[in-house]
Coordinates of C-alpha atoms and ligand atoms in Angstrom, one line a residue:
X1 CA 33.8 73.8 -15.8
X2 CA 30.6 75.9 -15.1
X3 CA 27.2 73.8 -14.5
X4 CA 24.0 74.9 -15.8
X5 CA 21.1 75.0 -13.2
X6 CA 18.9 71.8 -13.9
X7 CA 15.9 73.5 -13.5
X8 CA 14.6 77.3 -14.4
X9 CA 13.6 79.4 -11.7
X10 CA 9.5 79.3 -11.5
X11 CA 9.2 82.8 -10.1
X12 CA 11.3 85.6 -11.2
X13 CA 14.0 86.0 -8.4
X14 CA 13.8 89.2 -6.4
X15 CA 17.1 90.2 -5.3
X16 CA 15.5 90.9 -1.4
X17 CA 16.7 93.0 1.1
X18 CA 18.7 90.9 3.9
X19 CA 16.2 90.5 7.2
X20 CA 16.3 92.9 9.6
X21 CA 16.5 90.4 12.4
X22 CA 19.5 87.7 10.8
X23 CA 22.0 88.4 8.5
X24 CA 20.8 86.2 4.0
X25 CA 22.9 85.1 1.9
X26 CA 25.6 83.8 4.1
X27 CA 27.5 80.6 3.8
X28 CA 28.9 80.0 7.8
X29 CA 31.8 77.4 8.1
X30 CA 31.9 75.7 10.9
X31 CA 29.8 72.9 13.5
X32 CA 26.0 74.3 13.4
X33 CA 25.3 73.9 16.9
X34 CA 28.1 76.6 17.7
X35 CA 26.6 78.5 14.8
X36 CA 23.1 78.2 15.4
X37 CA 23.5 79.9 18.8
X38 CA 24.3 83.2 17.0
X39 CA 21.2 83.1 15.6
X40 CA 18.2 84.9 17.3
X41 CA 15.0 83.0 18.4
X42 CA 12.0 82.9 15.3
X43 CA 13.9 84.3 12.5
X44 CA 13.9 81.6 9.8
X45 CA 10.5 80.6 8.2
X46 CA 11.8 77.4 6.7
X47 CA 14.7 74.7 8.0
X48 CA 15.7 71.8 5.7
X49 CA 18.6 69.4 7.0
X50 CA 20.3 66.6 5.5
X51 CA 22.7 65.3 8.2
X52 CA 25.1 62.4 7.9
X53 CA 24.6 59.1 9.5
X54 CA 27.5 59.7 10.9
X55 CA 27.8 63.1 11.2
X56 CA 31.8 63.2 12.8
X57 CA 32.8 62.5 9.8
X58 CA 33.9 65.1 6.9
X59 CA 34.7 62.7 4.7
X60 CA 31.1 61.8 3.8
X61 CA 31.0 65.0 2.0
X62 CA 32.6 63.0 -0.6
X63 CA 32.4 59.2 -0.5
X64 CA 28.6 59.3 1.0
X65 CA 27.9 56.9 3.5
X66 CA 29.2 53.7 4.1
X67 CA 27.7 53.0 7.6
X68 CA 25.3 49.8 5.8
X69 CA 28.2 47.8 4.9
X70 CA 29.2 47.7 8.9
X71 CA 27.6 44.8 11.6
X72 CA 24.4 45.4 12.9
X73 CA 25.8 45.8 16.5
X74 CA 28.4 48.5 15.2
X75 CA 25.2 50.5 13.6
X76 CA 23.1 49.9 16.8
X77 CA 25.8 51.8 18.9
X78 CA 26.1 54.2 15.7
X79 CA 22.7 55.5 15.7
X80 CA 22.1 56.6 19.9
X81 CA 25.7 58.3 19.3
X82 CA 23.7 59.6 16.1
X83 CA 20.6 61.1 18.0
X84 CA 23.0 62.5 20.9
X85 CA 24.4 64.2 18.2
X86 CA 21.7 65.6 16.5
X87 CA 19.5 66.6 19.7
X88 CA 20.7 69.6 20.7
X89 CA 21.2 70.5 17.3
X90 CA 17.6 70.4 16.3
X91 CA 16.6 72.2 19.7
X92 CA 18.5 75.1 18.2
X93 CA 16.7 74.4 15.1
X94 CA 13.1 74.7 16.6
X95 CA 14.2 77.8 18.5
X96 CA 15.4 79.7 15.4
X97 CA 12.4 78.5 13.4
X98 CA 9.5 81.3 13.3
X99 CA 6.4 80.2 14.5
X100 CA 4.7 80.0 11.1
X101 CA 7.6 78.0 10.0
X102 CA 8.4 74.5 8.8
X103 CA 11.3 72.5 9.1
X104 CA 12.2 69.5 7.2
X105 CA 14.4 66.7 7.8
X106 CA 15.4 64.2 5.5
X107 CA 17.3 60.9 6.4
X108 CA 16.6 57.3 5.9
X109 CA 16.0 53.9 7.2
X110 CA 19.3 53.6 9.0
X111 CA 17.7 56.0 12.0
X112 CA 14.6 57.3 10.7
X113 CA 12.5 55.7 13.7
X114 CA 14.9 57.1 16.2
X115 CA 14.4 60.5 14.6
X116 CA 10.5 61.2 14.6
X117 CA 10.7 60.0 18.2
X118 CA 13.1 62.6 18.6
X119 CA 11.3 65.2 16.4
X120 CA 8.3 64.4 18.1
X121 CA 9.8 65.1 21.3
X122 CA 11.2 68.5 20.4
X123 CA 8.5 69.7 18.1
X124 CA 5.5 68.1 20.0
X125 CA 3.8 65.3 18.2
X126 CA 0.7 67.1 17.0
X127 CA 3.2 69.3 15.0
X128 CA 4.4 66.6 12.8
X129 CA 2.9 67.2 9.4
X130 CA 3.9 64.2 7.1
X131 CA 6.4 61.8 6.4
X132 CA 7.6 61.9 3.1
X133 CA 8.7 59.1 0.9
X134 CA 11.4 60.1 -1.5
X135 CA 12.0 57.4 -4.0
X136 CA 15.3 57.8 -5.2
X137 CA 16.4 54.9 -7.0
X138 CA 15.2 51.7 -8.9
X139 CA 15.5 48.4 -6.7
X140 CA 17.6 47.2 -8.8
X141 CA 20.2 49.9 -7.7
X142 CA 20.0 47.9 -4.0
X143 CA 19.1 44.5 -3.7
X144 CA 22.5 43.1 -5.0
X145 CA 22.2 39.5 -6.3
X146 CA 22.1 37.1 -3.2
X147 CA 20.7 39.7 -0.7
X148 CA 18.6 38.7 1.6
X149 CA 16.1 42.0 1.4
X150 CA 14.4 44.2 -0.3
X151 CA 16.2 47.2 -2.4
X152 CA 16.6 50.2 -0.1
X153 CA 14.8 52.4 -2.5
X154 CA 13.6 55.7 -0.7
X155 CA 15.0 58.0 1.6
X156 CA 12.3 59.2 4.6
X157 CA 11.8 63.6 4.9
X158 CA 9.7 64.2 8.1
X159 CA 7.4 67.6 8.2
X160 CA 7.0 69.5 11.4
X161 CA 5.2 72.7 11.6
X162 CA 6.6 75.4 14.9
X163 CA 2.8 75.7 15.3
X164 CA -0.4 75.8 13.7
X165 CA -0.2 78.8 11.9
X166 CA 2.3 77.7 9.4
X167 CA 2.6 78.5 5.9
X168 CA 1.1 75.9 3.6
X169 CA 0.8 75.9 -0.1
X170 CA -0.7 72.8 -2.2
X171 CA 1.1 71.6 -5.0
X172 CA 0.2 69.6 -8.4
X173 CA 2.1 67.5 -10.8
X174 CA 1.4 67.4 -14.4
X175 CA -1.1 64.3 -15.7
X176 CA 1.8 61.4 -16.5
X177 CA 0.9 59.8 -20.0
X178 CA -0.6 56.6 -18.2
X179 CA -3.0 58.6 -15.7
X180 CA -4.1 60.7 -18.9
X181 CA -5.0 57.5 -20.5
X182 CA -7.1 56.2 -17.9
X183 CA -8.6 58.9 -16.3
X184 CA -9.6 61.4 -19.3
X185 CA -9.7 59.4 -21.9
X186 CA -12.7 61.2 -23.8
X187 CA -11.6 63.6 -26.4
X188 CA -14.7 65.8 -27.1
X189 CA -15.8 65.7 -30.6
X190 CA -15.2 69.7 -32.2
X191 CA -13.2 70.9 -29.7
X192 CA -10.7 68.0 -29.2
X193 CA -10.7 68.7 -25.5
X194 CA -9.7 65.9 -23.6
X195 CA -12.3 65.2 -20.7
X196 CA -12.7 62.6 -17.7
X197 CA -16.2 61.7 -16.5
X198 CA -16.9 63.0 -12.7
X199 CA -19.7 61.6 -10.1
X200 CA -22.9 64.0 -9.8
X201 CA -24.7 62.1 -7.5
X202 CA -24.4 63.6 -4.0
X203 CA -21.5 62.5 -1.4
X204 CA -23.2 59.8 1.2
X205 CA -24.9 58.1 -1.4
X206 CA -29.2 57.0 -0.6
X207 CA -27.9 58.8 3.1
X208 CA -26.7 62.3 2.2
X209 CA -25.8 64.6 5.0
X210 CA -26.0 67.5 3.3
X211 CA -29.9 68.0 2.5
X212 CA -29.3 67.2 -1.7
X213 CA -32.1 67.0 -4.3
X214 CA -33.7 64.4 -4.9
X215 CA -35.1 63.6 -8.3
X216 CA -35.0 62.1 -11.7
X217 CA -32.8 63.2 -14.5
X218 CA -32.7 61.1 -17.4
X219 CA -35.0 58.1 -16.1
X220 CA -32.6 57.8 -13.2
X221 CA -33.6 58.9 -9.7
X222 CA -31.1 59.6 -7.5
X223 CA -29.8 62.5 -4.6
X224 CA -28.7 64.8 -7.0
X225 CA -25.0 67.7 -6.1
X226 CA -27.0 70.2 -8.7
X227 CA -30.4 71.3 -8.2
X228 CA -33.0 70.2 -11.1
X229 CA -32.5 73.4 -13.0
X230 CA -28.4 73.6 -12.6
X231 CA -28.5 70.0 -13.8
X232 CA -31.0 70.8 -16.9
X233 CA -28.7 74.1 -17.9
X234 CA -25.4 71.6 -17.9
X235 CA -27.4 69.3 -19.9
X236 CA -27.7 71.4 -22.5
X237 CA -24.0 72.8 -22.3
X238 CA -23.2 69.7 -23.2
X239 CA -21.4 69.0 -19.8
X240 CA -23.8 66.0 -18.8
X241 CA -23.3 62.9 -20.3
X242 CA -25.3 59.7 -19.9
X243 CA -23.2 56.3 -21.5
X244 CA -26.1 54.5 -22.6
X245 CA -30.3 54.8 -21.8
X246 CA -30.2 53.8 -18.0
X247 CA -26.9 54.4 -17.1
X248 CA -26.2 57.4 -14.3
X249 CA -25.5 60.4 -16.2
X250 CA -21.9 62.0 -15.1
X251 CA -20.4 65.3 -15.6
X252 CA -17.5 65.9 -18.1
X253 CA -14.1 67.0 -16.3
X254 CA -11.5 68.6 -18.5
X255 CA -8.5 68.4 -18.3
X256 CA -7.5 72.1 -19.8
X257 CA -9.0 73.2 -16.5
X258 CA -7.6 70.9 -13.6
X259 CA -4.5 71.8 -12.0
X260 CA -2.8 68.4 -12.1
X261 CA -2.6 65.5 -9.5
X262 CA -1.9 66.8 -6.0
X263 CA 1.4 66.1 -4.9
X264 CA 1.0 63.2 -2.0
X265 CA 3.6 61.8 0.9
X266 CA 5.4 59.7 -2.0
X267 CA 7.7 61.4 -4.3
X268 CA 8.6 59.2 -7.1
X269 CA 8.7 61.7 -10.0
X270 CA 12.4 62.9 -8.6
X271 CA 14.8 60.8 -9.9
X272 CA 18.4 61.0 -8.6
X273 CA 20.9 63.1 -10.2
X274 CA 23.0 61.3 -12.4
X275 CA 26.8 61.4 -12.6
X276 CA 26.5 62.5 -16.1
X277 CA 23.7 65.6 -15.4
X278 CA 24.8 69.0 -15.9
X279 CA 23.5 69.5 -11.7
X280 CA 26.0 66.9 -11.0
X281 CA 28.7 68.2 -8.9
X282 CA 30.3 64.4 -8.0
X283 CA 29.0 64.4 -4.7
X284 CA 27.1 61.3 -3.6
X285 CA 24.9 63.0 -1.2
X286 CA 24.3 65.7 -3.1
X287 CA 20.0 66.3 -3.6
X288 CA 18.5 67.0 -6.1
X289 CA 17.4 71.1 -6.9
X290 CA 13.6 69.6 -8.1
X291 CA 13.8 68.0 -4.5
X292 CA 14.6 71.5 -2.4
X293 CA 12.3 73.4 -5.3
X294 CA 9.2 71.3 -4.1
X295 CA 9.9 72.0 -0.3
X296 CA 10.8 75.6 -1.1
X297 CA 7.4 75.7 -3.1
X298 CA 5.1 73.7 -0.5
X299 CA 6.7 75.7 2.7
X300 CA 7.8 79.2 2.1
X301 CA 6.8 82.6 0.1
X302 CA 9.4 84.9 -2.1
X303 CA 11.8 86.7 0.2
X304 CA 11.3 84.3 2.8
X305 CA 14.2 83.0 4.7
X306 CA 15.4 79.3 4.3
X307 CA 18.0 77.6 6.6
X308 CA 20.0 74.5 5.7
X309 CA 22.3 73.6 8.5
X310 CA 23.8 70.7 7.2
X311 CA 24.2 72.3 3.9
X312 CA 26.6 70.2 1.9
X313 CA 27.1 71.2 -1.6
X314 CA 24.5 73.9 -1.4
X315 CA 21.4 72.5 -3.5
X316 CA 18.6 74.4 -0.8
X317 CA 20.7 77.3 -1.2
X318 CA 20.8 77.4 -4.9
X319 CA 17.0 75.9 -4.8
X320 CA 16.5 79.2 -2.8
X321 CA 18.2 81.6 -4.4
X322 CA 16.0 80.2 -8.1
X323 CA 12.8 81.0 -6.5
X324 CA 13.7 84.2 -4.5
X325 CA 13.8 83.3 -0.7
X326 CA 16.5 84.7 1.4
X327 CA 18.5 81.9 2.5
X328 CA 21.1 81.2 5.2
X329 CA 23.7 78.1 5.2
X330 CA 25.7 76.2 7.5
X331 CA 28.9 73.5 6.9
X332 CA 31.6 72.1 8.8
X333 CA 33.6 71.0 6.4
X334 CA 35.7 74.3 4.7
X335 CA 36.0 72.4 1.7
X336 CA 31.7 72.2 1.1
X337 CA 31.7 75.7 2.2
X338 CA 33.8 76.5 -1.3
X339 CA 32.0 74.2 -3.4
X340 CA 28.9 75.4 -2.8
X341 CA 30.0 79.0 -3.0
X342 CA 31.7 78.2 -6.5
X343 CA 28.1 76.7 -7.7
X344 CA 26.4 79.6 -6.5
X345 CA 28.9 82.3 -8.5
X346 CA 28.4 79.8 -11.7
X347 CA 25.0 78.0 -11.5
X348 CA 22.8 81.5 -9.8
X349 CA 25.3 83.9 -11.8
X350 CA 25.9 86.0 -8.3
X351 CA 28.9 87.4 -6.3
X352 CA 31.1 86.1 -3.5
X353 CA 31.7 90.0 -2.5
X354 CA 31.2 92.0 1.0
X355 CA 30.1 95.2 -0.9
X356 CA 27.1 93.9 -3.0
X357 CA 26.1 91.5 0.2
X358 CA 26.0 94.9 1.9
X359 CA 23.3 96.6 -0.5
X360 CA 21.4 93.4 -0.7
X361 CA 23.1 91.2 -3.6
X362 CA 26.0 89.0 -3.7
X363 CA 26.5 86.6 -0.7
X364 CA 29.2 86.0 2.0
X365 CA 31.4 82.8 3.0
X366 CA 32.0 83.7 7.0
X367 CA 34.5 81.6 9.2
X368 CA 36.3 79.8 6.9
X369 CA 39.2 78.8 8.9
X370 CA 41.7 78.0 5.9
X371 CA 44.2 80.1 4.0
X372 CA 47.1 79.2 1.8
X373 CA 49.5 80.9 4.3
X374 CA 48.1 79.0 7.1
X375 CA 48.8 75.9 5.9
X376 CA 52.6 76.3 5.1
X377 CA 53.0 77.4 8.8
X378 CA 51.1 74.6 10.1
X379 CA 52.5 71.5 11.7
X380 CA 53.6 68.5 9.3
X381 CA 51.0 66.3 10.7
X382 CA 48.1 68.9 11.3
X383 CA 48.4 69.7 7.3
X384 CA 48.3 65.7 6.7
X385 CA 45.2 65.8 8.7
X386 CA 43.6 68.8 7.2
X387 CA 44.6 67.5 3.6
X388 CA 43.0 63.9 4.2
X389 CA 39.9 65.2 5.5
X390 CA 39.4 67.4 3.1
X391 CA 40.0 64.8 0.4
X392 CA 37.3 62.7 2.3
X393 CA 39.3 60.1 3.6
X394 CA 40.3 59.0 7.4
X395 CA 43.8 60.2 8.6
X396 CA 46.4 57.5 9.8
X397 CA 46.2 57.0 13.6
X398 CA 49.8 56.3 14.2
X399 CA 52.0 59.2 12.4
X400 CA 55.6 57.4 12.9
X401 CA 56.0 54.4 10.8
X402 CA 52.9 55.2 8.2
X403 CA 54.8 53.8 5.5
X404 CA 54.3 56.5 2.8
X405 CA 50.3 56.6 3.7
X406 CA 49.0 59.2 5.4
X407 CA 45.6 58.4 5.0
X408 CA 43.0 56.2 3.0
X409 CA 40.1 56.8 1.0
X410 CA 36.8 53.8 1.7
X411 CA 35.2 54.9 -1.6
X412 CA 31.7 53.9 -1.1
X413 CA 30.8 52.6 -4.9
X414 CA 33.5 50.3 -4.6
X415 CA 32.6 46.3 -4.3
X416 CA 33.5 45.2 -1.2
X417 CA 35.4 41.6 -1.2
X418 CA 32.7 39.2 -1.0
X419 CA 35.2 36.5 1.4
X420 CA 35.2 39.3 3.8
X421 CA 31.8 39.5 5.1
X422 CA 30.4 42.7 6.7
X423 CA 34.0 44.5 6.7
X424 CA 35.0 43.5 3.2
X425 CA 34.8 47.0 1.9
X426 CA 38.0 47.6 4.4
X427 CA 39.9 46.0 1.2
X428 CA 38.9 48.8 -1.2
X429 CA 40.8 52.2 -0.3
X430 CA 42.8 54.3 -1.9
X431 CA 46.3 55.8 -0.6
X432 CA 46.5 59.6 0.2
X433 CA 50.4 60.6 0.5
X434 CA 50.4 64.7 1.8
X435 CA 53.3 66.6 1.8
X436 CA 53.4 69.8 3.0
X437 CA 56.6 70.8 0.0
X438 CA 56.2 73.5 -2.6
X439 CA 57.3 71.6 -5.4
X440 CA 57.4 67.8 -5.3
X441 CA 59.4 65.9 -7.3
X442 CA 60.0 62.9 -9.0
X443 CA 61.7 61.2 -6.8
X444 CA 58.5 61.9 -4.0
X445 CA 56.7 60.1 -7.1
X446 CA 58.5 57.1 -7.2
X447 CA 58.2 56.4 -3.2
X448 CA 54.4 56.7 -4.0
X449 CA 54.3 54.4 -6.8
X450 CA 56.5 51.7 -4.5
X451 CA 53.9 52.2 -1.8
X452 CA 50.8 51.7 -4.5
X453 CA 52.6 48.5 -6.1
X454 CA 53.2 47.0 -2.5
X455 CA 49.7 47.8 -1.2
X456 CA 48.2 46.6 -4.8
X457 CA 46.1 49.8 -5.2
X458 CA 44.7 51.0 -8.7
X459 CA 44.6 54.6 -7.9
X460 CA 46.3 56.9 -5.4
X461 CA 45.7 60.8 -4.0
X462 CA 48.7 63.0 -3.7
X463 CA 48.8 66.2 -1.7
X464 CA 51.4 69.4 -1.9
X465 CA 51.9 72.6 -3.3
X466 CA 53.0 71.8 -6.5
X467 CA 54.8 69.5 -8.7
X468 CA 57.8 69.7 -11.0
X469 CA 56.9 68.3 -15.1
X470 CA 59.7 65.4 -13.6
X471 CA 57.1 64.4 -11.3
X472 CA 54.3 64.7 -13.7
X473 CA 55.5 62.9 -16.6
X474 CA 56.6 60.5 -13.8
X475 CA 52.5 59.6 -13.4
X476 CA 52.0 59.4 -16.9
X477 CA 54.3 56.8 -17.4
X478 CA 53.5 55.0 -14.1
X479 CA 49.9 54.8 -15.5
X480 CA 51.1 53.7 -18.5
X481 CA 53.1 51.3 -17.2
X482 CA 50.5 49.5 -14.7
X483 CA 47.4 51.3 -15.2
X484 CA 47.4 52.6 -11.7
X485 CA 46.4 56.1 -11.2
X486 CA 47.9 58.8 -9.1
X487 CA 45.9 61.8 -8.6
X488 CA 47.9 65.3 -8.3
X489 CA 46.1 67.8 -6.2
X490 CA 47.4 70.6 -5.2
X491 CA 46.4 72.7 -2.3
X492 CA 44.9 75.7 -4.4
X493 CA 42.9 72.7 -6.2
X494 CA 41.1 72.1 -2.8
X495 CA 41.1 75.2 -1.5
X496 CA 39.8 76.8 -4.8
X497 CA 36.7 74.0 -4.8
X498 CA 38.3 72.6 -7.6
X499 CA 38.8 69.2 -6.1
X500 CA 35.2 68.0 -6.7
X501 CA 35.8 68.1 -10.5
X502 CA 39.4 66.1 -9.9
X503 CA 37.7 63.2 -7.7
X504 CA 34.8 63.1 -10.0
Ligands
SAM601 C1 24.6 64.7 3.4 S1 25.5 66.2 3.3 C2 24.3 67.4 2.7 C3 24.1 67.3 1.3 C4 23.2 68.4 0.8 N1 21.8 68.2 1.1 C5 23.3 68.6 -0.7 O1 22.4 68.4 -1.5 O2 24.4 69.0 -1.1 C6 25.7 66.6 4.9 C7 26.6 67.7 5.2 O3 26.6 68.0 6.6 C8 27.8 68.6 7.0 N2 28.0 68.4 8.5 C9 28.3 67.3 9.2 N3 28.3 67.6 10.5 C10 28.1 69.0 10.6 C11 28.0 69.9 11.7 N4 28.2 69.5 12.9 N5 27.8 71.2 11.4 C12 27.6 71.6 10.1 N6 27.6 70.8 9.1 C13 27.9 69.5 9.3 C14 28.8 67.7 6.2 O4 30.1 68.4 6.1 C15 28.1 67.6 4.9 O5 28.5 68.5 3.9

């Protein structure tokens, strides 16, 4: 099913001409750091990333990250293997960055202390900008009942600029309905303008530094911003207003004529996407566009070139493409790689095809290592990899003696048993059973549904081909039976980026 965009593009989208130095609208598959060493030095103007905690694993992709549920000690170890990881990665980063450009990294509190010290290594501490504060959820959403802390409620997006000459535009939020209330609260009487009442007297108070009038106006002497005959013509404009006979006359501000508020480090006018939004693609990690849109906004120009390295389901790159940049991204996981190409083709209405990339339209997918045909003629037990990780699950170490599983799903929503302590969310997975057949049949089926009864399991994830209407009906009545689901995905399903819709 096609999503709409959640947002309409701001500036009308120029279709661009790709760089002369780096190849636009390309999706790469594969591990950025061997990707980002194609690229040449200072051709991107903008860099936003999004990495994983845990960034060797593809299965985040899906199930989002379940890294808090682990012992402190585990995460500990966890986040130096983290910052190992992401090093040499963000070297590359600052090398292909321009030296006007800004790069943007958004993670939270799981590392973000270990990351500005990294950042500010790289990119030189003067160069760090801000630290954002993206609140993305209530508290409620966190602070489960019995928890000993506070709800987990933002995520952390730290600013570095290559240099000082970077590209900067301010931004502004519209009034909400509680700032208009208190802050311009006149309405004038005849024009119905609504109007807040600004200081006049000059900056520094009895001490100003700038050399301001002094004088009376109204029976109030004072060290004036306006000269005696500025103040006199405003007076009788109507655009000075004293409350009462004493009282220090102010100046009207109106609202018609501000720009907004100015958009600070916190962000809490982003909500999260919902499961039910028309962005939604099902994807716990997934960003939301009015998110990228802002950075896009505050950091680059039309026909600029934006890079996400980390690019997941593609929201910079669709952010991108809605307000004209040029745009560049990078995934591991094959499976992103299609999703985000099929929410370009419906959600930006353009092409997956070489010829129109060619004259400037249309975008590329380059690298993608899978095909249909490849994966027949692959080993049994590299296709039960492939089809486990590309379902977001973790593959079965041992591969003799799996007993029908080839893999399990750790869905993080799931409640974790509360007798098991920091591991309890071990108990919640799902089976994956692969096989590599053209048609599977009923009798496939029924081994499934033994394994699912033995192992207690509400819902299961079946890989293959195809299946007969034996083995379908088969799940129907299984379901109806015991009101455990199996899930039937076929190969074209995850291949074809259709999978995000079935695991939804
Ligand atoms: C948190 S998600 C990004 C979500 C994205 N911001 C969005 O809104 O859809 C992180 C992505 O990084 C990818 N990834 C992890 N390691 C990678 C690597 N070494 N090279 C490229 N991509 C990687 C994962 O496959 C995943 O899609």
């Amino acid at each position: 099913m096609a999503k709409k965009p959640a947002s309409k593009p701001k500036e009308t989208p120029v279709a661009g001409k790709p760089s002369s130095l780096v190849d636009t609208r390309v999706i790469y598959c594969g591990d950025n750091l061997e990707q980002l060493k194609k690229l040449p030095d200072g051709c991107v103007d903008l860099i936003y990333i999004d990495p994983p905690f845990n960034s060797n694993r593809n299965y985040e992709v899906f199930w989002g990250e379940t890294k808090e549920k682990r012992a402190f000690d585990d995460r500990h170890a966890s986040t130096q293997a983290y910052i190992d990881f992401m090093r040499p990665r963000c070297v590359e980063l600052h090398r292909v960055l321009k030296k006007t450009g800004s790069f943007y990294y958004h993670c939270d509190w799981h590392a973000s202390h270990y990351v500005k010290i990294m950042l500010d290594q790289i990119f030189g501490e003067n160069q760090f900008i801000n630290e954002i504060i993206w609140k993305r959820q209530s508290a409620h959403n966190d602070a489960k009942q019995g928890a000993r802390h506070l709800g987990r409620v933002h995520d952390t997006i730290f600013f570095y600029a290559k240099s000082d000459e970077y590209a900067f535009t301010h931004l502004y939020k519209t009034y909400d309905q509680e700032y208009l209330e208190k802050f311009y609260k006149h309405v004038e009487e005849g024009t119905g303008r609504r109007y807040s009442l600004g200081d006049i007297t000059a900056p520094g108070g009895a001490a100003p530094s700038k050399g301001n009038p002094h004088y009376e106006f109204l029976g109030v002497t004072r060290y004036w911003r306006f000269s005696k005959e500025e103040m006199e013509r405003l007076y009788k404009e109507g655009q000075i207003v004293q409350a009462k006979n004493g009282a220090v006359p102010r100046q009207k501000r109106y609202l018609d004529e501000g720009k907004g508020v100015p958009v600070g480090t916190v962000w809490d006018d982003i909500g999260p996407i919902q499961s039910a939004s028309d962005e939604s693609l099902g994807y716990p990690t997934q960003k939301p566009l009015k998110l990228l849109e802002r950075i896009l906004e505050m950091s680059s120009k039309p026909n600029d070139i934006v890079l996400d390295a980390f690019c997941g389901c593609g929201t910079a790159l669709v952010a991108a493409e809605n307000l004209g940049r040029q745009w560049i991204g990078i995934d591991v996981s094959p499976t992103a790689c299609r999703v985000m190409a099929k929410r370009l083709r419906d959600v930006c209405k353009i092409k997956e095809d070489e010829k129109l990339w060619r004259i400037g339209r249309g975008f590329v997918v380059r690298d993608l290592p899978w095909t249909e045909a490849k994966l027949r003629a692959m080993p049994p037990f590299e296709f039960e990899n492939w089809a486990v990780i590309a379902l977001g699950g973790r593959p079965n170490v041992a591969k003799v003696g799996d007993m029908g599983i080839d893999g399990r799903i750790y869905p993080v929503s799931a409640t974790p048993k509360k007798d098991k302590g920091e591991l309890g969310f071990m108990d919640v997975w799902y089976p994956i059973q692969v096989k590599q057949k053209d048609k599977v049949g009923r009798p496939d089926i029924d081994s499934f549904e033994a394994v699912m009864t033995r192992e207690d399991r509400t819902k299961g994830f079946f890989v293959a081909f195809d299946y007969s209407s034996d083995a379908m009906s088969e799940i129907q009545s299984f379901f109806k039976k015991s009101g455990k689901s199996i899930i039937a995905l076929t190969v074209k399903d995850i291949l074809d980026e259709q999978i995000a819709y079935k695991l939804a």
